[in-house]
Tab-separated table of C-alpha atoms and ligand atoms in Angstrom:
chain	number	residue	atom	x	y	z
Y	499	UNK	CA	-50.526	46.503	-58.607
Y	500	UNK	CA	-54.035	46.359	-59.819
Y	501	UNK	CA	-54.929	41.499	-59.638
Y	502	UNK	CA	-57.167	40.369	-62.150
Y	503	UNK	CA	-58.612	37.076	-61.186
Y	504	UNK	CA	-59.171	33.760	-61.979
Y	505	UNK	CA	-62.795	32.405	-63.021
Y	506	UNK	CA	-62.254	30.297	-59.717
Y	507	UNK	CA	-61.602	33.191	-57.895
Y	508	UNK	CA	-64.304	35.544	-59.246
Y	509	UNK	CA	-66.253	32.338	-58.362
Y	510	UNK	CA	-65.727	32.315	-54.517
Y	511	UNK	CA	-65.947	36.589	-54.451
Y	512	UNK	CA	-69.394	36.170	-56.299
Y	513	UNK	CA	-70.318	33.786	-53.154
Y	514	UNK	CA	-69.506	36.020	-50.673
Y	515	UNK	CA	-70.727	39.682	-52.327
Y	516	UNK	CA	-74.153	37.911	-52.808
Y	517	UNK	CA	-74.246	36.731	-49.462
Y	518	UNK	CA	-73.278	40.674	-48.410
Y	519	UNK	CA	-76.306	41.501	-51.002
Y	520	UNK	CA	-78.649	39.146	-49.553
Y	521	UNK	CA	-77.927	40.230	-45.540
Y	522	UNK	CA	-77.961	43.951	-46.791
Y	523	UNK	CA	-81.388	43.453	-48.261
Y	524	UNK	CA	-83.016	42.252	-44.876
Y	525	UNK	CA	-81.503	44.158	-42.918
Y	526	UNK	CA	-82.786	47.032	-45.225
Y	527	UNK	CA	-86.160	45.523	-44.994
Y	528	UNK	CA	-86.223	45.036	-41.074
Y	529	UNK	CA	-84.813	49.027	-40.603
Y	530	UNK	CA	-87.846	50.713	-38.753
Y	531	UNK	CA	-88.430	53.448	-35.905
Y	532	UNK	CA	-87.843	52.155	-32.578
Y	533	UNK	CA	-85.107	49.932	-33.577
Y	534	UNK	CA	-81.897	50.640	-32.343
Y	535	UNK	CA	-78.425	50.730	-34.826
Y	536	UNK	CA	-77.186	48.201	-32.392
Y	537	UNK	CA	-79.843	45.818	-32.802
Y	538	UNK	CA	-79.260	45.742	-36.847
Y	539	UNK	CA	-75.587	45.260	-36.021
Y	540	UNK	CA	-76.364	41.993	-34.288
Y	541	UNK	CA	-78.521	40.534	-36.719
Y	542	UNK	CA	-75.948	41.523	-39.153
Y	543	UNK	CA	-73.309	39.288	-37.125
Y	544	UNK	CA	-75.657	36.167	-36.637
Y	545	UNK	CA	-76.315	36.209	-40.380
Y	546	UNK	CA	-72.517	36.706	-41.390
Y	547	UNK	CA	-71.624	34.320	-39.357
Y	548	UNK	CA	-74.899	31.494	-39.845
Y	549	UNK	CA	-73.694	31.493	-43.162
Y	550	UNK	CA	-69.978	30.368	-42.286
Y	551	UNK	CA	-67.743	34.233	-43.298
Y	552	UNK	CA	-66.930	36.727	-40.983
Y	553	UNK	CA	-67.146	39.669	-40.345
Y	554	UNK	CA	-64.852	41.918	-42.482
Y	555	UNK	CA	-65.412	45.031	-40.410
Y	556	UNK	CA	-65.303	44.123	-36.925
Y	557	UNK	CA	-61.411	44.216	-35.949
Y	558	UNK	CA	-60.544	46.576	-38.853
Y	559	UNK	CA	-58.360	49.045	-37.487
Y	560	UNK	CA	-59.979	48.336	-34.513
Y	561	UNK	CA	-63.718	49.068	-35.601
Y	562	UNK	CA	-65.933	47.439	-32.933
Y	563	UNK	CA	-69.216	46.475	-34.994
Y	564	UNK	CA	-70.223	44.402	-38.040
Y	565	UNK	CA	-71.713	46.907	-40.045
Y	566	UNK	CA	-71.313	50.626	-40.182
Y	567	UNK	CA	-74.315	52.316	-39.511
Y	568	UNK	CA	-74.725	56.293	-40.615
Y	569	UNK	CA	-77.631	58.048	-39.720
Y	570	UNK	CA	-78.529	61.407	-41.143
Y	571	UNK	CA	-75.825	63.483	-41.425
Y	572	UNK	CA	-73.477	61.079	-40.598
Y	573	UNK	CA	-71.446	60.378	-43.823
Y	574	UNK	CA	-70.163	56.685	-43.335
Y	575	UNK	CA	-68.084	54.467	-40.438
Y	576	UNK	CA	-71.055	55.599	-38.087
Y	577	UNK	CA	-70.479	53.227	-35.214
Y	578	UNK	CA	-73.658	51.185	-34.142
Y	579	UNK	CA	-74.812	52.202	-30.677
Y	580	UNK	CA	-78.199	52.434	-28.652
Y	581	UNK	CA	-79.259	55.075	-31.163
Y	582	UNK	CA	-83.083	54.628	-31.610
Y	583	UNK	CA	-84.050	55.170	-35.126
Y	584	UNK	CA	-87.018	57.552	-35.548
Y	585	UNK	CA	-89.705	58.240	-38.598
Y	586	UNK	CA	-88.032	60.254	-40.954
Y	587	UNK	CA	-84.318	59.132	-40.374
Y	588	UNK	CA	-82.075	58.279	-42.891
Y	589	UNK	CA	-79.640	55.061	-42.124
Y	590	UNK	CA	-76.936	53.724	-44.023
Y	591	UNK	CA	-75.606	50.468	-43.492
Y	592	UNK	CA	-72.382	49.864	-44.601
Y	593	UNK	CA	-71.309	45.543	-44.186
Y	594	UNK	CA	-67.826	43.865	-45.517
Y	595	UNK	CA	-67.824	40.146	-44.859
Y	596	UNK	CA	-65.149	37.498	-45.640
Y	597	UNK	CA	-65.634	33.735	-46.602
Y	598	UNK	CA	-62.986	31.246	-47.871
Y	599	UNK	CA	-60.256	33.723	-48.137
Y	600	UNK	CA	-61.951	36.170	-50.585
Y	601	UNK	CA	-63.953	39.466	-49.103
Y	602	UNK	CA	-67.732	41.401	-50.099
Y	603	UNK	CA	-68.298	44.496	-49.538
Y	604	UNK	CA	-72.282	46.684	-50.341
Y	605	UNK	CA	-73.253	49.896	-48.601
Y	606	UNK	CA	-77.720	51.074	-48.894
Y	607	UNK	CA	-79.459	54.378	-47.522
Y	608	UNK	CA	-82.844	52.936	-45.856
Y	609	UNK	CA	-85.347	55.567	-45.387
Y	610	UNK	CA	-86.794	55.396	-41.858
Y	611	UNK	CA	-91.234	55.277	-42.189
Y	612	UNK	CA	-91.831	58.438	-44.252
Y	613	UNK	CA	-88.850	60.855	-44.528
Y	614	UNK	CA	-88.921	64.081	-46.350
Y	615	UNK	CA	-88.987	64.337	-49.865
Y	616	UNK	CA	-85.482	65.974	-50.378
Y	617	UNK	CA	-84.046	62.698	-48.448
Y	618	UNK	CA	-86.440	60.458	-50.908
Y	619	UNK	CA	-84.573	62.729	-53.654
Y	620	UNK	CA	-81.314	62.746	-51.972
Y	621	UNK	CA	-81.184	58.421	-51.831
Y	622	UNK	CA	-82.898	58.483	-55.564
Y	623	UNK	CA	-79.723	60.538	-56.910
Y	624	UNK	CA	-77.069	58.869	-54.570
Y	625	UNK	CA	-78.074	54.849	-56.101
Y	626	UNK	CA	-78.425	56.089	-59.476
Y	627	UNK	CA	-74.683	57.679	-59.139
Y	628	UNK	CA	-73.613	54.356	-58.449
Y	629	UNK	CA	-75.388	52.629	-61.409
Y	630	UNK	CA	-73.973	55.903	-63.757
Y	631	UNK	CA	-70.510	54.248	-62.393
Y	632	UNK	CA	-71.197	50.862	-62.684
Y	633	UNK	CA	-72.060	51.751	-66.660
Y	634	UNK	CA	-68.866	53.353	-67.100
Y	635	UNK	CA	-66.959	49.994	-66.046
Y	636	UNK	CA	-65.953	48.472	-68.960
Y	637	UNK	CA	-62.788	46.877	-70.047
Y	638	UNK	CA	-60.625	49.237	-71.649
Y	639	UNK	CA	-61.991	52.028	-70.186
Y	640	UNK	CA	-60.041	53.418	-66.768
Y	641	UNK	CA	-60.824	53.825	-63.306
Y	642	UNK	CA	-61.684	57.425	-63.624
Y	643	UNK	CA	-64.537	56.900	-65.844
Y	644	UNK	CA	-66.137	55.859	-63.060
Y	645	UNK	CA	-65.770	58.916	-61.066
Y	646	UNK	CA	-66.458	61.125	-63.240
Y	647	UNK	CA	-70.071	59.688	-64.574
Y	648	UNK	CA	-70.748	59.458	-60.554
Y	649	UNK	CA	-70.127	63.240	-60.375
Y	650	UNK	CA	-72.257	64.062	-63.564
Y	651	UNK	CA	-75.031	63.006	-62.077
Y	652	UNK	CA	-74.960	64.187	-58.441
Y	653	UNK	CA	-74.190	67.650	-59.484
Y	654	UNK	CA	-76.526	67.750	-62.277
Y	655	UNK	CA	-79.315	66.860	-60.014
Y	656	UNK	CA	-77.665	69.789	-57.349
Y	657	UNK	CA	-76.263	67.614	-54.395
Y	658	UNK	CA	-72.286	67.144	-53.843
Y	659	UNK	CA	-69.675	64.403	-54.285
Y	660	UNK	CA	-67.952	63.878	-50.842
Y	661	UNK	CA	-63.896	63.625	-51.905
Y	662	UNK	CA	-62.712	62.207	-48.224
Y	663	UNK	CA	-63.492	58.579	-48.998
Y	664	UNK	CA	-62.704	56.026	-52.176
Y	665	UNK	CA	-64.268	53.136	-53.116
Y	666	UNK	CA	-61.209	50.418	-53.889
Y	667	UNK	CA	-60.306	47.073	-55.429
Y	668	UNK	CA	-61.423	43.689	-53.179
Y	669	UNK	CA	-60.205	40.979	-53.467
Y	670	UNK	CA	-58.351	38.528	-50.644
Y	671	UNK	CA	-58.011	41.686	-48.582
Y	672	UNK	CA	-61.092	44.378	-48.220
Y	673	UNK	CA	-59.384	47.124	-49.533
Y	674	UNK	CA	-56.571	46.440	-52.537
Y	675	UNK	CA	-55.415	48.701	-55.782
Y	676	UNK	CA	-56.786	50.797	-57.215
Y	677	UNK	CA	-58.318	53.975	-55.198
Y	678	UNK	CA	-61.962	54.778	-56.883
Y	679	UNK	CA	-62.521	58.690	-56.456
Y	680	UNK	CA	-66.309	59.256	-57.030
Y	681	UNK	CA	-65.172	62.887	-59.382
Y	682	UNK	CA	-63.141	62.835	-62.096
Y	683	UNK	CA	-62.211	64.331	-64.630
Y	684	UNK	CA	-62.293	60.646	-66.744
Y	685	UNK	CA	-60.269	59.280	-69.412
Y	686	UNK	CA	-56.882	59.185	-67.572
Y	687	UNK	CA	-54.970	57.013	-64.880
Y	688	UNK	CA	-55.263	52.662	-64.991
Y	689	UNK	CA	-57.302	50.612	-67.899
Y	690	UNK	CA	-59.739	48.726	-66.063
Y	691	UNK	CA	-59.122	44.906	-67.693
Y	692	UNK	CA	-61.462	41.515	-67.305
Y	693	UNK	CA	-61.389	40.201	-63.839
Y	694	UNK	CA	-60.465	43.154	-61.849
Y	695	UNK	CA	-62.800	43.677	-59.330
Y	696	UNK	CA	-64.015	47.202	-57.583
Y	697	UNK	CA	-66.343	48.224	-54.547
Y	698	UNK	CA	-67.941	51.827	-55.571
Y	699	UNK	CA	-69.046	53.726	-53.061
Y	700	UNK	CA	-70.379	57.010	-54.215
Y	701	UNK	CA	-70.940	59.439	-51.071
Y	702	UNK	CA	-73.715	62.491	-51.443
Y	703	UNK	CA	-74.313	65.027	-49.311
Y	704	UNK	CA	-77.535	67.526	-49.551
Y	705	UNK	CA	-75.582	70.350	-48.680
Y	706	UNK	CA	-71.855	70.916	-49.296
Y	707	UNK	CA	-69.036	68.558	-50.000
Y	708	UNK	CA	-66.847	69.042	-46.817
Y	709	UNK	CA	-66.680	66.930	-44.138
Y	710	UNK	CA	-65.382	66.054	-40.242
Y	711	UNK	CA	-64.902	63.312	-38.376
Y	712	UNK	CA	-66.290	63.070	-34.469
Y	713	UNK	CA	-64.281	62.377	-31.464
Y	714	UNK	CA	-64.713	58.853	-31.449
Y	715	UNK	CA	-62.144	58.597	-34.482
Y	716	UNK	CA	-64.851	57.011	-37.125
Y	717	UNK	CA	-67.779	58.910	-37.763
Y	718	UNK	CA	-67.422	61.023	-40.510
Y	719	UNK	CA	-70.550	63.556	-40.662
Y	720	UNK	CA	-71.168	66.765	-42.472
Y	721	UNK	CA	-69.806	69.996	-41.941
Y	722	UNK	CA	-72.875	71.429	-42.474
Y	723	UNK	CA	-74.916	69.353	-40.910
Y	724	UNK	CA	-76.991	68.852	-44.341
Y	725	UNK	CA	-78.151	64.707	-44.668
Y	726	UNK	CA	-75.864	61.986	-46.384
Y	727	UNK	CA	-76.617	59.227	-48.212
Y	728	UNK	CA	-74.076	56.172	-49.811
Y	729	UNK	CA	-74.566	54.111	-51.855
Y	730	UNK	CA	-71.930	51.107	-52.825
Y	731	UNK	CA	-71.610	47.367	-55.010
Y	732	UNK	CA	-68.971	44.909	-55.772
Y	733	UNK	CA	-68.394	44.519	-59.696
Y	734	UNK	CA	-65.995	42.531	-61.315
Y	735	UNK	CA	-64.717	43.257	-64.882
Y	736	UNK	CA	-66.454	41.480	-67.939
Y	737	UNK	CA	-65.074	41.307	-71.400
Y	738	UNK	CA	-68.255	43.352	-72.496
Y	739	UNK	CA	-69.033	45.550	-69.339
Y	740	UNK	CA	-69.233	44.569	-65.695
Y	741	UNK	CA	-70.972	41.826	-63.441
Y	742	UNK	CA	-72.403	43.411	-60.432
Y	743	UNK	CA	-71.722	41.234	-57.882
Y	744	UNK	CA	-73.849	42.000	-54.693
Y	745	UNK	CA	-76.814	43.086	-56.334
Y	746	UNK	CA	-80.291	40.981	-55.631
Y	747	UNK	CA	-83.010	42.852	-55.091
Y	748	UNK	CA	-85.153	43.486	-58.051
Y	749	UNK	CA	-85.361	47.266	-57.320
Y	750	UNK	CA	-81.656	46.862	-57.972
Y	751	UNK	CA	-81.954	45.440	-61.066
Y	752	UNK	CA	-85.017	47.577	-62.250
Y	753	UNK	CA	-82.439	50.669	-61.368
Y	754	UNK	CA	-79.875	49.082	-63.068
Y	755	UNK	CA	-81.917	48.505	-66.363
Y	756	UNK	CA	-81.007	45.263	-66.973
A	2014	MG	MG1	-68.670	48.856	-47.571
A	2015	MG	MG1	-66.335	49.743	-49.823
């Protein structure tokens, strides 16, 4: 069942998702050569707890940290470690939090210092594809319209959509129905309705789409070793489209064209 949230619930979801967005904006600005992914995780946990919230990923199926930190060919679910970031890396930071019984979830991929032009393009196309997906959200539309829009943009730019992981509904649990694949075809499956809350999260490989999970049981990497990027926003369906609950930075607003 896909839940449609009341206005009071949407207010709570907005609060926690804006918190996640704010903390991610800070982490995004701070990520730099010389820092370890564990440094970034510690700061994230501090900020989440200082706001009276709880990390949503820590302890989730045994995941040990507040953020997922996935570097370069790592796609998602990287475990923060003493790995030092170096100039030219790209770092995906995914973070969830729980406040007052409701969940927030968002992800960004950040360039560490100066990166290769292909990496810059991968980040741009992946974030753009997220906004193409968001623009496809409207009441009466279908959940699969989101993935169709994401896929079209990614493939038009010569990159590959990862198929092994999906976006999801979110609310009083981190992962709720529906699953949101990042590929089409659209026009089928459940209809979108006012009050549905969705975490949309394309993962895009510069090379082929195939991924594998490393022996730590978590870290997913591209099989061909190509760079991978991941962006995620949580949105609520409104009468005339949707509201991005995690969007706060001017950069995000400019990309969305709103
Ligand atoms: Mg996430
Ligand atoms: Mg998510």
